[in-house]
């Protein structure tokens, strides 16, 4: 099998519309800022992977018309593919079809909430998709998945999934079994989308080893790291001044 497209699924950051579940503890403007940091860090990792002959870096983005704001967050080697209208499952399915229609032999959709996801994990996902018609998953620790990889656009994989619940991974896996598709898991990771997972991010960036770091270690995520440290210092100054 030839080239696999590795695509970050993202929304161009806008205050009040980005990562709203992170407020609190973050302010709406901080949610947009950290969203931009997540995209910068994850796209840097994907961009490095995209330098390999069998992988291409992509962004499956929304909204159309926000390209001038999004492009500065991405490396130059990214292919931009706009999301279509519809619910989340419909947009993932359409994005899979649209990316495959560009001539790639497979696609990996990576959520934009995992700034430290290891390049080695993504590399394993590419190798998995190259092995043929199957479903490749990295289970997230909230019950969803951090990425999904396919070589064909199987509609049933995205149909009637209880999105934003702890059942996403298990139901997706059940769909694959119903279709007779093999499921190949690569190491799991975590999404940063609420106060609890933001604390996990702070802990990871402070050097604490996460319980899931048995096979892989997170990327440095310099933009996210700078944001987290800058916010921590500001909060400490405010506490000291009170």
Short mmCIF file of C-alpha atoms in Angstrom, two decimals, residues 8-202:
data_model
loop_
_atom_site.label_atom_id
_atom_site.label_comp_id
_atom_site.label_asym_id
_atom_site.label_seq_id
_atom_site.Cartn_x
_atom_site.Cartn_y
_atom_site.Cartn_z
CA UNK A 8 -5.72 16.62 12.22
CA UNK A 9 -9.46 17.24 12.60
CA UNK A 10 -9.70 20.82 13.76
CA UNK A 11 -11.73 23.99 14.09
CA UNK A 12 -9.93 27.28 13.54
CA UNK A 13 -9.65 28.80 17.06
CA UNK A 14 -12.14 31.55 17.92
CA UNK A 15 -12.80 32.97 21.43
CA UNK A 16 -16.15 31.77 22.73
CA UNK A 17 -16.36 28.92 20.20
CA UNK A 18 -13.20 26.90 20.87
CA UNK A 19 -12.66 24.27 23.57
CA UNK A 20 -15.64 25.64 25.52
CA UNK A 21 -15.65 22.64 27.90
CA UNK A 22 -12.33 23.93 29.26
CA UNK A 23 -14.11 27.00 30.68
CA UNK A 24 -13.77 26.87 33.62
CA UNK A 25 -10.95 26.68 34.57
CA UNK A 26 -9.85 28.64 31.48
CA UNK A 27 -11.39 31.90 30.28
CA UNK A 28 -12.94 31.87 26.76
CA UNK A 29 -9.97 33.78 25.33
CA UNK A 30 -7.61 31.29 26.97
CA UNK A 31 -9.60 28.41 25.47
CA UNK A 32 -8.98 29.82 22.00
CA UNK A 33 -5.31 30.39 22.81
CA UNK A 34 -4.75 26.87 24.06
CA UNK A 35 -6.67 25.48 21.08
CA UNK A 36 -4.21 27.25 18.79
CA UNK A 37 -1.34 25.77 20.83
CA UNK A 38 -2.81 22.27 20.53
CA UNK A 39 -3.08 22.64 16.75
CA UNK A 40 0.46 24.00 16.47
CA UNK A 41 1.97 21.17 18.50
CA UNK A 42 -0.01 18.31 17.02
CA UNK A 43 0.43 19.56 13.46
CA UNK A 44 4.17 19.85 14.08
CA UNK A 45 4.23 16.17 15.04
CA UNK A 46 2.09 15.19 12.06
CA UNK A 47 4.20 17.38 9.78
CA UNK A 48 7.36 15.56 10.86
CA UNK A 49 5.66 12.23 10.19
CA UNK A 50 4.53 13.57 6.82
CA UNK A 51 8.13 13.82 5.69
CA UNK A 52 8.20 10.03 5.35
CA UNK A 53 7.52 8.72 1.83
CA UNK A 54 4.44 6.77 2.95
CA UNK A 55 2.67 9.54 4.91
CA UNK A 56 1.17 12.94 4.06
CA UNK A 57 0.15 15.62 6.56
CA UNK A 58 -3.40 16.98 6.23
CA UNK A 59 -5.83 19.21 8.09
CA UNK A 60 -9.54 18.41 7.94
CA UNK A 61 -10.73 21.83 9.05
CA UNK A 62 -13.73 24.05 9.62
CA UNK A 63 -15.05 26.65 8.94
CA UNK A 64 -14.49 27.29 5.27
CA UNK A 65 -13.10 30.79 4.87
CA UNK A 66 -10.84 30.58 7.93
CA UNK A 67 -7.80 29.39 5.99
CA UNK A 68 -5.80 32.58 6.51
CA UNK A 69 -6.14 32.19 10.29
CA UNK A 70 -5.42 28.47 10.30
CA UNK A 71 -2.43 28.28 7.96
CA UNK A 72 -0.02 30.10 10.32
CA UNK A 73 -0.61 27.30 12.86
CA UNK A 74 0.38 24.57 10.40
CA UNK A 75 3.69 23.54 8.82
CA UNK A 76 4.07 24.28 5.12
CA UNK A 77 3.72 20.65 4.05
CA UNK A 78 0.04 20.38 5.03
CA UNK A 79 -2.77 19.61 2.60
CA UNK A 80 -5.96 21.45 3.63
CA UNK A 81 -9.30 19.67 3.22
CA UNK A 82 -12.49 21.48 4.34
CA UNK A 83 -15.06 19.68 6.45
CA UNK A 84 -18.55 19.29 5.03
CA UNK A 85 -21.81 20.08 6.79
CA UNK A 86 -23.58 17.62 9.08
CA UNK A 87 -23.22 16.06 12.50
CA UNK A 88 -19.84 14.88 13.72
CA UNK A 89 -20.15 11.39 12.28
CA UNK A 90 -21.26 12.72 8.90
CA UNK A 91 -18.31 15.12 8.81
CA UNK A 92 -15.83 12.36 9.67
CA UNK A 93 -17.27 10.09 7.00
CA UNK A 94 -17.29 12.85 4.38
CA UNK A 95 -13.75 13.84 5.35
CA UNK A 96 -12.60 10.24 4.95
CA UNK A 97 -14.16 10.07 1.49
CA UNK A 98 -12.79 13.46 0.43
CA UNK A 99 -9.24 12.65 1.54
CA UNK A 100 -9.25 9.21 -0.07
CA UNK A 101 -10.57 10.82 -3.27
CA UNK A 102 -7.33 12.81 -3.44
CA UNK A 103 -5.55 9.56 -4.21
CA UNK A 104 -4.32 8.41 -0.81
CA UNK A 105 -4.46 4.72 0.07
CA UNK A 106 -5.67 5.31 3.60
CA UNK A 107 -6.51 8.04 6.07
CA UNK A 108 -5.96 8.54 9.79
CA UNK A 109 -8.18 11.12 11.48
CA UNK A 110 -6.57 12.54 14.63
CA UNK A 111 -8.50 14.70 17.08
CA UNK A 112 -6.98 18.10 17.85
CA UNK A 113 -7.26 17.73 21.65
CA UNK A 114 -4.09 15.66 22.11
CA UNK A 115 -1.08 17.97 21.77
CA UNK A 116 1.41 15.52 23.26
CA UNK A 117 0.40 12.43 21.28
CA UNK A 118 3.64 10.65 20.35
CA UNK A 119 4.88 10.53 16.77
CA UNK A 120 5.73 6.86 17.32
CA UNK A 121 2.05 6.17 18.08
CA UNK A 122 1.02 7.85 14.82
CA UNK A 123 3.71 5.86 13.02
CA UNK A 124 2.19 2.63 14.35
CA UNK A 125 -1.20 3.78 13.09
CA UNK A 126 0.19 4.42 9.59
CA UNK A 127 1.74 0.95 9.53
CA UNK A 128 -1.56 -0.55 10.68
CA UNK A 129 -3.64 1.14 7.96
CA UNK A 130 -1.11 0.02 5.35
CA UNK A 131 -1.86 -3.59 6.23
CA UNK A 132 -5.23 -3.43 4.49
CA UNK A 133 -8.95 -3.07 5.13
CA UNK A 134 -9.38 -2.79 8.88
CA UNK A 135 -10.21 -0.24 11.58
CA UNK A 136 -7.24 1.23 13.44
CA UNK A 137 -7.98 2.89 16.79
CA UNK A 138 -6.18 4.60 19.64
CA UNK A 139 -8.48 4.45 22.63
CA UNK A 140 -8.82 7.66 24.62
CA UNK A 141 -9.07 7.42 28.38
CA UNK A 142 -12.49 9.06 28.45
CA UNK A 143 -13.95 6.18 26.43
CA UNK A 144 -13.62 7.81 23.01
CA UNK A 145 -10.80 7.44 20.54
CA UNK A 146 -7.86 9.71 19.84
CA UNK A 147 -7.56 8.55 16.25
CA UNK A 148 -9.24 6.30 13.74
CA UNK A 149 -7.59 4.90 10.62
CA UNK A 150 -9.27 3.43 7.55
CA UNK A 151 -8.34 2.46 4.02
CA UNK A 152 -11.98 2.50 2.87
CA UNK A 153 -14.85 4.85 3.83
CA UNK A 154 -17.04 2.47 5.84
CA UNK A 155 -20.21 4.42 6.58
CA UNK A 156 -21.36 2.07 9.35
CA UNK A 157 -18.26 2.94 11.42
CA UNK A 158 -19.54 6.50 11.88
CA UNK A 159 -23.28 5.81 11.95
CA UNK A 160 -25.35 6.37 15.10
CA UNK A 161 -22.33 6.70 17.40
CA UNK A 162 -23.05 8.27 20.84
CA UNK A 163 -20.48 11.04 20.33
CA UNK A 164 -19.02 12.81 23.38
CA UNK A 165 -19.75 9.85 25.64
CA UNK A 166 -17.62 7.13 27.20
CA UNK A 167 -19.15 4.61 24.78
CA UNK A 168 -17.63 5.96 21.54
CA UNK A 169 -14.72 3.52 21.38
CA UNK A 170 -16.71 0.43 22.38
CA UNK A 171 -19.60 1.16 19.99
CA UNK A 172 -17.18 1.88 17.12
CA UNK A 173 -15.43 -1.40 17.78
CA UNK A 174 -18.80 -3.19 17.85
CA UNK A 175 -19.67 -1.64 14.47
CA UNK A 176 -16.43 -3.01 13.01
CA UNK A 177 -17.15 -6.49 14.36
CA UNK A 178 -20.67 -6.37 12.85
CA UNK A 179 -19.06 -5.64 9.46
CA UNK A 180 -16.48 -8.39 9.80
CA UNK A 181 -13.61 -5.91 9.93
CA UNK A 182 -10.49 -6.48 11.98
CA UNK A 183 -9.79 -3.90 14.67
CA UNK A 184 -6.18 -3.06 15.41
CA UNK A 185 -5.42 -1.01 18.49
CA UNK A 186 -2.37 1.19 18.77
CA UNK A 187 -1.41 2.56 22.21
CA UNK A 188 -4.05 4.74 23.85
CA UNK A 189 -3.67 8.41 24.74
CA UNK A 190 -5.85 11.15 26.20
CA UNK A 191 -7.88 14.14 25.03
CA UNK A 192 -7.71 17.50 26.79
CA UNK A 193 -11.31 18.70 26.79
CA UNK A 194 -12.32 19.44 30.40
CA UNK A 195 -10.90 20.55 33.76
CA UNK A 196 -9.85 17.04 34.77
CA UNK A 197 -7.93 16.32 31.56
CA UNK A 198 -6.37 19.80 31.61
CA UNK A 199 -4.96 18.91 35.04
CA UNK A 200 -3.61 15.71 33.50
CA UNK A 201 -1.92 17.82 30.84
CA UNK A 202 -0.37 20.06 33.50
#
